[in-house]
mmCIF file of C-alpha atoms in Angstrom:
data_model
loop_
_atom_site.group_PDB
_atom_site.id
_atom_site.type_symbol
_atom_site.label_atom_id
_atom_site.label_comp_id
_atom_site.label_asym_id
_atom_site.label_seq_id
_atom_site.Cartn_x
_atom_site.Cartn_y
_atom_site.Cartn_z
ATOM 1 C CA UNK A 1 60.965 77.279 125.866
ATOM 2 C CA UNK A 2 59.808 80.305 123.917
ATOM 3 C CA UNK A 3 61.077 81.076 120.420
ATOM 4 C CA UNK A 4 60.858 84.698 119.284
ATOM 5 C CA UNK A 5 61.201 85.967 115.709
ATOM 6 C CA UNK A 6 61.841 89.733 115.909
ATOM 7 C CA UNK A 7 62.396 91.767 112.759
ATOM 8 C CA UNK A 8 64.400 94.698 114.122
ATOM 9 C CA UNK A 9 67.371 95.169 116.410
ATOM 10 C CA UNK A 10 65.206 97.235 118.764
ATOM 11 C CA UNK A 11 62.807 94.318 119.102
ATOM 12 C CA UNK A 12 65.712 91.970 119.848
ATOM 13 C CA UNK A 13 67.049 94.296 122.535
ATOM 14 C CA UNK A 14 63.589 94.610 124.094
ATOM 15 C CA UNK A 15 63.209 90.829 124.266
ATOM 16 C CA UNK A 16 66.627 90.437 125.868
ATOM 17 C CA UNK A 17 65.703 93.093 128.431
ATOM 18 C CA UNK A 18 62.492 91.260 129.300
ATOM 19 C CA UNK A 19 64.187 87.912 129.910
ATOM 20 C CA UNK A 20 67.725 87.824 131.283
ATOM 21 C CA UNK A 21 68.000 84.105 130.505
ATOM 22 C CA UNK A 22 67.085 84.483 126.830
ATOM 23 C CA UNK A 23 69.764 83.806 124.229
ATOM 24 C CA UNK A 24 70.188 85.101 120.705
ATOM 25 C CA UNK A 25 70.013 82.394 118.048
ATOM 26 C CA UNK A 26 72.219 83.138 115.037
ATOM 27 C CA UNK A 27 73.528 80.179 112.996
ATOM 28 C CA UNK A 28 72.807 77.927 115.947
ATOM 29 C CA UNK A 29 75.580 75.349 115.521
ATOM 30 C CA UNK A 30 77.347 76.075 118.809
ATOM 31 C CA UNK A 31 74.323 77.139 120.833
ATOM 32 C CA UNK A 32 72.235 74.101 119.935
ATOM 33 C CA UNK A 33 75.166 71.775 120.600
ATOM 34 C CA UNK A 34 75.640 73.298 124.059
ATOM 35 C CA UNK A 35 71.925 72.965 124.771
ATOM 36 C CA UNK A 36 71.952 69.334 123.677
ATOM 37 C CA UNK A 37 74.870 68.726 126.042
ATOM 38 C CA UNK A 38 72.939 70.372 128.899
ATOM 39 C CA UNK A 39 75.570 73.103 129.184
ATOM 40 C CA UNK A 40 72.962 75.814 128.566
ATOM 41 C CA UNK A 41 69.266 75.944 129.321
ATOM 42 C CA UNK A 42 67.908 79.303 128.144
ATOM 43 C CA UNK A 43 64.311 80.137 128.913
ATOM 44 C CA UNK A 44 63.842 81.650 125.462
ATOM 45 C CA UNK A 45 65.599 81.886 122.116
ATOM 46 C CA UNK A 46 65.581 85.108 120.141
ATOM 47 C CA UNK A 47 66.087 84.197 116.504
ATOM 48 C CA UNK A 48 67.992 86.793 114.476
ATOM 49 C CA UNK A 49 67.118 85.203 111.137
ATOM 50 C CA UNK A 50 64.483 87.786 110.182
ATOM 51 C CA UNK A 51 66.483 90.890 111.163
ATOM 52 C CA UNK A 52 67.567 91.988 107.692
ATOM 53 C CA UNK A 53 69.739 94.873 108.930
ATOM 54 C CA UNK A 54 72.080 92.318 110.532
ATOM 55 C CA UNK A 55 72.947 90.711 107.186
ATOM 56 C CA UNK A 56 75.536 91.554 104.578
ATOM 57 C CA UNK A 57 78.562 93.789 104.080
ATOM 58 C CA UNK A 58 78.585 97.515 103.359
ATOM 59 C CA UNK A 59 81.358 100.071 102.955
ATOM 60 C CA UNK A 60 81.498 103.513 104.544
ATOM 61 C CA UNK A 61 82.930 106.560 102.793
ATOM 62 C CA UNK A 62 86.351 106.005 104.379
ATOM 63 C CA UNK A 63 86.528 102.360 103.256
ATOM 64 C CA UNK A 64 85.537 100.741 106.543
ATOM 65 C CA UNK A 65 83.773 97.418 105.953
ATOM 66 C CA UNK A 66 80.663 97.033 108.104
ATOM 67 C CA UNK A 67 79.749 93.376 108.501
ATOM 68 C CA UNK A 68 76.319 92.537 109.848
ATOM 69 C CA UNK A 69 76.360 90.057 112.709
ATOM 70 C CA UNK A 70 74.203 87.585 110.740
ATOM 71 C CA UNK A 71 76.575 87.492 107.767
ATOM 72 C CA UNK A 72 77.635 83.894 107.250
ATOM 73 C CA UNK A 73 81.176 82.634 106.889
ATOM 74 C CA UNK A 74 80.910 81.752 103.200
ATOM 75 C CA UNK A 75 79.812 85.288 102.329
ATOM 76 C CA UNK A 76 82.862 86.672 104.111
ATOM 77 C CA UNK A 77 85.191 84.115 102.531
ATOM 78 C CA UNK A 78 83.995 84.960 99.007
ATOM 79 C CA UNK A 79 83.408 88.717 99.206
ATOM 80 C CA UNK A 80 85.091 91.155 96.853
ATOM 81 C CA UNK A 81 84.286 94.126 99.090
ATOM 82 C CA UNK A 82 87.426 93.962 101.235
ATOM 83 C CA UNK A 83 90.664 95.793 100.539
ATOM 84 C CA UNK A 84 93.873 93.780 100.713
ATOM 85 C CA UNK A 85 94.419 94.316 104.428
ATOM 86 C CA UNK A 86 90.809 93.576 105.327
ATOM 87 C CA UNK A 87 91.071 90.220 103.574
ATOM 88 C CA UNK A 88 92.636 88.710 106.690
ATOM 89 C CA UNK A 89 89.027 88.241 107.865
ATOM 90 C CA UNK A 90 88.094 86.520 104.598
ATOM 91 C CA UNK A 91 91.063 84.159 104.914
ATOM 92 C CA UNK A 92 90.001 83.189 108.419
ATOM 93 C CA UNK A 93 86.393 82.680 107.312
ATOM 94 C CA UNK A 94 87.480 80.398 104.469
ATOM 95 C CA UNK A 95 88.961 77.763 106.813
ATOM 96 C CA UNK A 96 86.145 77.598 109.353
ATOM 97 C CA UNK A 97 84.695 74.104 109.595
ATOM 98 C CA UNK A 98 83.303 72.596 106.400
ATOM 99 C CA UNK A 99 80.992 73.983 103.682
ATOM 100 C CA UNK A 100 77.810 73.226 105.635
ATOM 101 C CA UNK A 101 79.173 75.051 108.688
ATOM 102 C CA UNK A 102 80.349 78.013 106.618
ATOM 103 C CA UNK A 103 76.904 78.331 105.061
ATOM 104 C CA UNK A 104 75.129 78.169 108.416
ATOM 105 C CA UNK A 105 77.482 79.868 110.879
ATOM 106 C CA UNK A 106 77.634 83.639 111.333
ATOM 107 C CA UNK A 107 80.372 86.008 112.397
ATOM 108 C CA UNK A 108 78.247 87.460 115.194
ATOM 109 C CA UNK A 109 77.483 84.081 116.697
ATOM 110 C CA UNK A 110 81.085 82.941 116.404
ATOM 111 C CA UNK A 111 82.644 85.924 118.139
ATOM 112 C CA UNK A 112 79.956 86.138 120.823
ATOM 113 C CA UNK A 113 80.855 82.560 121.771
ATOM 114 C CA UNK A 114 84.510 83.682 122.066
ATOM 115 C CA UNK A 115 86.253 80.331 121.762
ATOM 116 C CA UNK A 116 89.966 81.153 121.827
ATOM 117 C CA UNK A 117 90.637 78.371 119.301
ATOM 118 C CA UNK A 118 88.154 79.797 116.770
ATOM 119 C CA UNK A 119 89.418 81.468 113.611
ATOM 120 C CA UNK A 120 87.928 84.949 113.821
ATOM 121 C CA UNK A 121 89.431 86.281 117.093
ATOM 122 C CA UNK A 122 93.076 86.440 115.974
ATOM 123 C CA UNK A 123 92.109 87.721 112.517
ATOM 124 C CA UNK A 124 89.901 90.464 113.956
ATOM 125 C CA UNK A 125 92.596 91.586 116.378
ATOM 126 C CA UNK A 126 95.163 91.733 113.543
ATOM 127 C CA UNK A 127 92.645 93.697 111.457
ATOM 128 C CA UNK A 128 92.121 96.132 114.355
ATOM 129 C CA UNK A 129 88.406 95.449 114.042
ATOM 130 C CA UNK A 130 85.739 97.075 116.180
ATOM 131 C CA UNK A 131 82.781 95.110 117.526
ATOM 132 C CA UNK A 132 79.566 97.141 117.565
ATOM 133 C CA UNK A 133 76.985 96.087 120.133
ATOM 134 C CA UNK A 134 73.367 97.035 120.735
ATOM 135 C CA UNK A 135 71.632 97.087 124.090
ATOM 136 C CA UNK A 136 69.260 98.971 126.306
ATOM 137 C CA UNK A 137 71.743 101.831 126.688
ATOM 138 C CA UNK A 138 72.285 102.152 122.950
ATOM 139 C CA UNK A 139 75.253 101.180 120.816
ATOM 140 C CA UNK A 140 78.834 100.595 121.918
ATOM 141 C CA UNK A 141 81.967 100.229 119.778
ATOM 142 C CA UNK A 142 84.521 97.896 121.368
ATOM 143 C CA UNK A 143 87.979 97.247 119.856
ATOM 144 C CA UNK A 144 88.431 93.556 119.136
ATOM 145 C CA UNK A 145 91.443 93.467 121.436
ATOM 146 C CA UNK A 146 89.166 94.492 124.303
ATOM 147 C CA UNK A 147 86.074 92.544 123.258
ATOM 148 C CA UNK A 148 87.602 89.127 123.972
ATOM 149 C CA UNK A 149 88.041 89.049 127.746
ATOM 150 C CA UNK A 150 88.680 85.404 128.728
ATOM 151 C CA UNK A 151 87.871 81.859 127.683
ATOM 152 C CA UNK A 152 84.283 81.973 126.344
ATOM 153 C CA UNK A 153 83.892 85.464 127.819
ATOM 154 C CA UNK A 154 83.423 88.778 126.070
ATOM 155 C CA UNK A 155 82.843 92.403 127.012
ATOM 156 C CA UNK A 156 79.134 92.040 126.190
ATOM 157 C CA UNK A 157 76.979 93.303 129.018
ATOM 158 C CA UNK A 158 73.678 91.840 130.144
ATOM 159 C CA UNK A 159 71.038 92.435 127.497
ATOM 160 C CA UNK A 160 73.550 93.332 124.778
ATOM 161 C CA UNK A 161 74.042 91.679 121.415
ATOM 162 C CA UNK A 162 76.656 91.910 118.661
ATOM 163 C CA UNK A 163 75.105 93.917 115.835
ATOM 164 C CA UNK A 164 78.040 94.353 113.465
ATOM 165 C CA UNK A 165 81.801 94.127 113.018
ATOM 166 C CA UNK A 166 83.722 97.079 111.593
ATOM 167 C CA UNK A 167 86.973 96.449 109.712
ATOM 168 C CA UNK A 168 88.905 99.680 109.074
ATOM 169 C CA UNK A 169 90.775 100.133 105.798
ATOM 170 C CA UNK A 170 94.350 98.891 105.834
ATOM 171 C CA UNK A 171 97.440 99.763 103.787
ATOM 172 C CA UNK A 172 97.699 98.202 100.341
ATOM 173 C CA UNK A 173 99.834 95.253 101.380
ATOM 174 C CA UNK A 174 99.221 91.565 101.999
ATOM 175 C CA UNK A 175 97.752 89.232 104.599
ATOM 176 C CA UNK A 176 98.249 85.670 105.749
ATOM 177 C CA UNK A 177 96.226 83.508 108.103
ATOM 178 C CA UNK A 178 98.081 80.346 109.088
ATOM 179 C CA UNK A 179 96.262 77.681 111.060
ATOM 180 C CA UNK A 180 97.443 74.345 112.387
ATOM 181 C CA UNK A 181 94.615 71.927 113.148
ATOM 182 C CA UNK A 182 94.455 68.201 113.800
ATOM 183 C CA UNK A 183 92.218 67.686 110.792
ATOM 184 C CA UNK A 184 90.756 69.963 108.147
ATOM 185 C CA UNK A 185 87.827 71.907 109.511
ATOM 186 C CA UNK A 186 88.762 71.550 113.180
ATOM 187 C CA UNK A 187 89.345 74.440 115.539
ATOM 188 C CA UNK A 188 92.924 75.691 115.625
ATOM 189 C CA UNK A 189 95.637 74.156 117.731
ATOM 190 C CA UNK A 190 97.518 77.387 116.971
ATOM 191 C CA UNK A 191 96.726 80.170 114.508
ATOM 192 C CA UNK A 192 98.598 83.277 113.356
ATOM 193 C CA UNK A 193 97.128 86.289 111.539
ATOM 194 C CA UNK A 194 99.372 88.832 109.801
ATOM 195 C CA UNK A 195 98.588 92.090 107.997
ATOM 196 C CA UNK A 196 101.710 93.469 106.320
ATOM 197 C CA UNK A 197 102.902 96.194 103.975
ATOM 198 C CA UNK A 198 106.515 95.964 102.847
ATOM 199 C CA UNK A 199 108.100 98.398 100.419
ATOM 200 C CA UNK A 200 111.616 98.063 99.041
ATOM 201 C CA UNK A 201 112.614 95.838 101.928
ATOM 202 C CA UNK A 202 111.176 98.170 104.580
ATOM 203 C CA UNK A 203 108.180 97.266 106.727
ATOM 204 C CA UNK A 204 105.738 100.174 106.597
ATOM 205 C CA UNK A 205 102.949 98.433 108.490
ATOM 206 C CA UNK A 206 102.526 95.193 110.392
ATOM 207 C CA UNK A 207 99.899 93.691 112.670
ATOM 208 C CA UNK A 208 100.367 90.193 114.076
ATOM 209 C CA UNK A 209 98.103 88.176 116.363
ATOM 210 C CA UNK A 210 98.355 84.602 117.637
ATOM 211 C CA UNK A 211 95.285 82.543 118.488
ATOM 212 C CA UNK A 212 94.543 79.427 120.565
ATOM 213 C CA UNK A 213 97.519 79.954 122.877
ATOM 214 C CA UNK A 214 95.891 82.036 125.617
ATOM 215 C CA UNK A 215 92.384 82.931 126.791
ATOM 216 C CA UNK A 216 92.364 85.724 124.195
ATOM 217 C CA UNK A 217 94.384 86.470 121.032
ATOM 218 C CA UNK A 218 97.970 87.537 121.695
ATOM 219 C CA UNK A 219 99.106 90.768 120.060
ATOM 220 C CA UNK A 220 102.313 92.534 121.048
ATOM 221 C CA UNK A 221 102.870 96.105 119.908
ATOM 222 C CA UNK A 222 106.475 95.704 121.040
ATOM 223 C CA UNK A 223 106.918 92.781 118.649
ATOM 224 C CA UNK A 224 105.274 94.667 115.783
ATOM 225 C CA UNK A 225 107.487 97.707 116.357
ATOM 226 C CA UNK A 226 110.589 95.538 116.462
ATOM 227 C CA UNK A 227 109.742 93.845 113.157
ATOM 228 C CA UNK A 228 108.874 97.189 111.580
ATOM 229 C CA UNK A 229 112.087 98.894 112.711
ATOM 230 C CA UNK A 230 114.573 96.012 112.512
ATOM 231 C CA UNK A 231 113.019 94.200 109.574
ATOM 232 C CA UNK A 232 111.983 90.597 109.118
ATOM 233 C CA UNK A 233 114.833 88.133 109.394
ATOM 234 C CA UNK A 234 115.484 84.780 111.023
ATOM 235 C CA UNK A 235 116.866 86.606 114.042
ATOM 236 C CA UNK A 236 113.949 89.024 114.493
ATOM 237 C CA UNK A 237 111.383 86.261 113.905
ATOM 238 C CA UNK A 238 113.078 84.156 116.593
ATOM 239 C CA UNK A 239 113.032 87.097 119.015
ATOM 240 C CA UNK A 240 109.418 87.916 118.171
ATOM 241 C CA UNK A 241 108.456 84.292 118.775
ATOM 242 C CA UNK A 242 110.185 84.304 122.152
ATOM 243 C CA UNK A 243 108.195 87.352 123.231
ATOM 244 C CA UNK A 244 104.907 85.867 122.042
ATOM 245 C CA UNK A 245 105.701 82.585 123.808
ATOM 246 C CA UNK A 246 106.414 84.504 127.022
ATOM 247 C CA UNK A 247 102.949 86.068 126.785
ATOM 248 C CA UNK A 248 101.206 82.777 125.984
ATOM 249 C CA UNK A 249 99.191 80.715 128.422
ATOM 250 C CA UNK A 250 98.114 77.632 126.461
ATOM 251 C CA UNK A 251 96.111 74.721 127.798
ATOM 252 C CA UNK A 252 96.552 70.972 127.518
ATOM 253 C CA UNK A 253 93.621 69.470 125.640
ATOM 254 C CA UNK A 254 92.787 66.897 122.970
ATOM 255 C CA UNK A 255 94.085 69.237 120.252
ATOM 256 C CA UNK A 256 97.568 69.340 121.756
ATOM 257 C CA UNK A 257 99.569 69.910 124.895
ATOM 258 C CA UNK A 258 100.598 73.348 126.055
ATOM 259 C CA UNK A 259 104.212 72.531 125.182
ATOM 260 C CA UNK A 260 103.203 71.448 121.679
ATOM 261 C CA UNK A 261 101.366 74.716 121.139
ATOM 262 C CA UNK A 262 104.371 76.742 122.287
ATOM 263 C CA UNK A 263 106.565 74.834 119.831
ATOM 264 C CA UNK A 264 104.150 75.621 117.009
ATOM 265 C CA UNK A 265 104.163 79.385 117.576
ATOM 266 C CA UNK A 266 107.511 80.158 115.843
ATOM 267 C CA UNK A 267 106.688 77.737 113.016
ATOM 268 C CA UNK A 268 103.396 79.426 112.189
ATOM 269 C CA UNK A 269 104.741 82.952 112.664
ATOM 270 C CA UNK A 270 107.517 82.122 110.179
ATOM 271 C CA UNK A 271 105.032 80.660 107.694
ATOM 272 C CA UNK A 272 102.597 83.557 107.983
ATOM 273 C CA UNK A 273 105.253 86.223 107.531
ATOM 274 C CA UNK A 274 106.819 84.380 104.605
ATOM 275 C CA UNK A 275 103.493 83.915 102.832
ATOM 276 C CA UNK A 276 102.464 87.539 103.344
ATOM 277 C CA UNK A 277 105.800 88.779 101.987
ATOM 278 C CA UNK A 278 105.730 86.412 99.011
ATOM 279 C CA UNK A 279 102.133 87.360 98.254
ATOM 280 C CA UNK A 280 103.033 91.047 98.138
ATOM 281 C CA UNK A 281 105.903 90.278 95.785
ATOM 282 C CA UNK A 282 103.537 88.350 93.530
ATOM 283 C CA UNK A 283 105.243 85.016 94.173
ATOM 284 C CA UNK A 284 102.070 83.387 95.529
#
């Protein structure tokens, strides 16, 4: 197996074009594990470690956070560059695995793998993030809600790579990422990401996404509009949960049965909304 060490995105793209069976190597935790289990056998690995333009966080003039694909989880968890709404991504990053994983793993590698039980997908959908890719035909910007296509499947085309993640500015409100896992550091059995702005009892802005209960994160604009118009109450939360459950398609696995996951959805939605509202009021 060949191991390449390019220094620019253009060099990475050229290597991927030369060898259709080559794989990008980011943090390596998932890829190496899959190789060790004989689930993948790439002919070459293209290390992204030396591509400096893929690292770090920058802000555009309109407040959009541009996260390089090689930015690790701990950097995202600890950054002060995000506005309050963008911090939903930091919250998700802070509960990924354990310290060693957060220091090694990268956002680009995590989302390219597209595990529906991972922490970033729901958070990125709630943040209305855009995934920027690079390939032989140039760059593409793909909304997070369209990037995740199926279990372990993304909208990446042959020869493309994730180059960055763009998080647009959000209203000055609050966020909450609630995750239920068997043990600390595990993938989610169910997760819920909420971005919320409430003013004098009125919901000005809300984005809500549920993870690990379908091949891709579940977001319902109908549910968000209902909560924004009718307000957040026990009744509207119950109705919102029913609609999310109707859209869910969970699996039975060692983290929980499909029925168990469905039962967790209203619990975590309630917790996430309550924590976001309390946080905005300064109670948390």
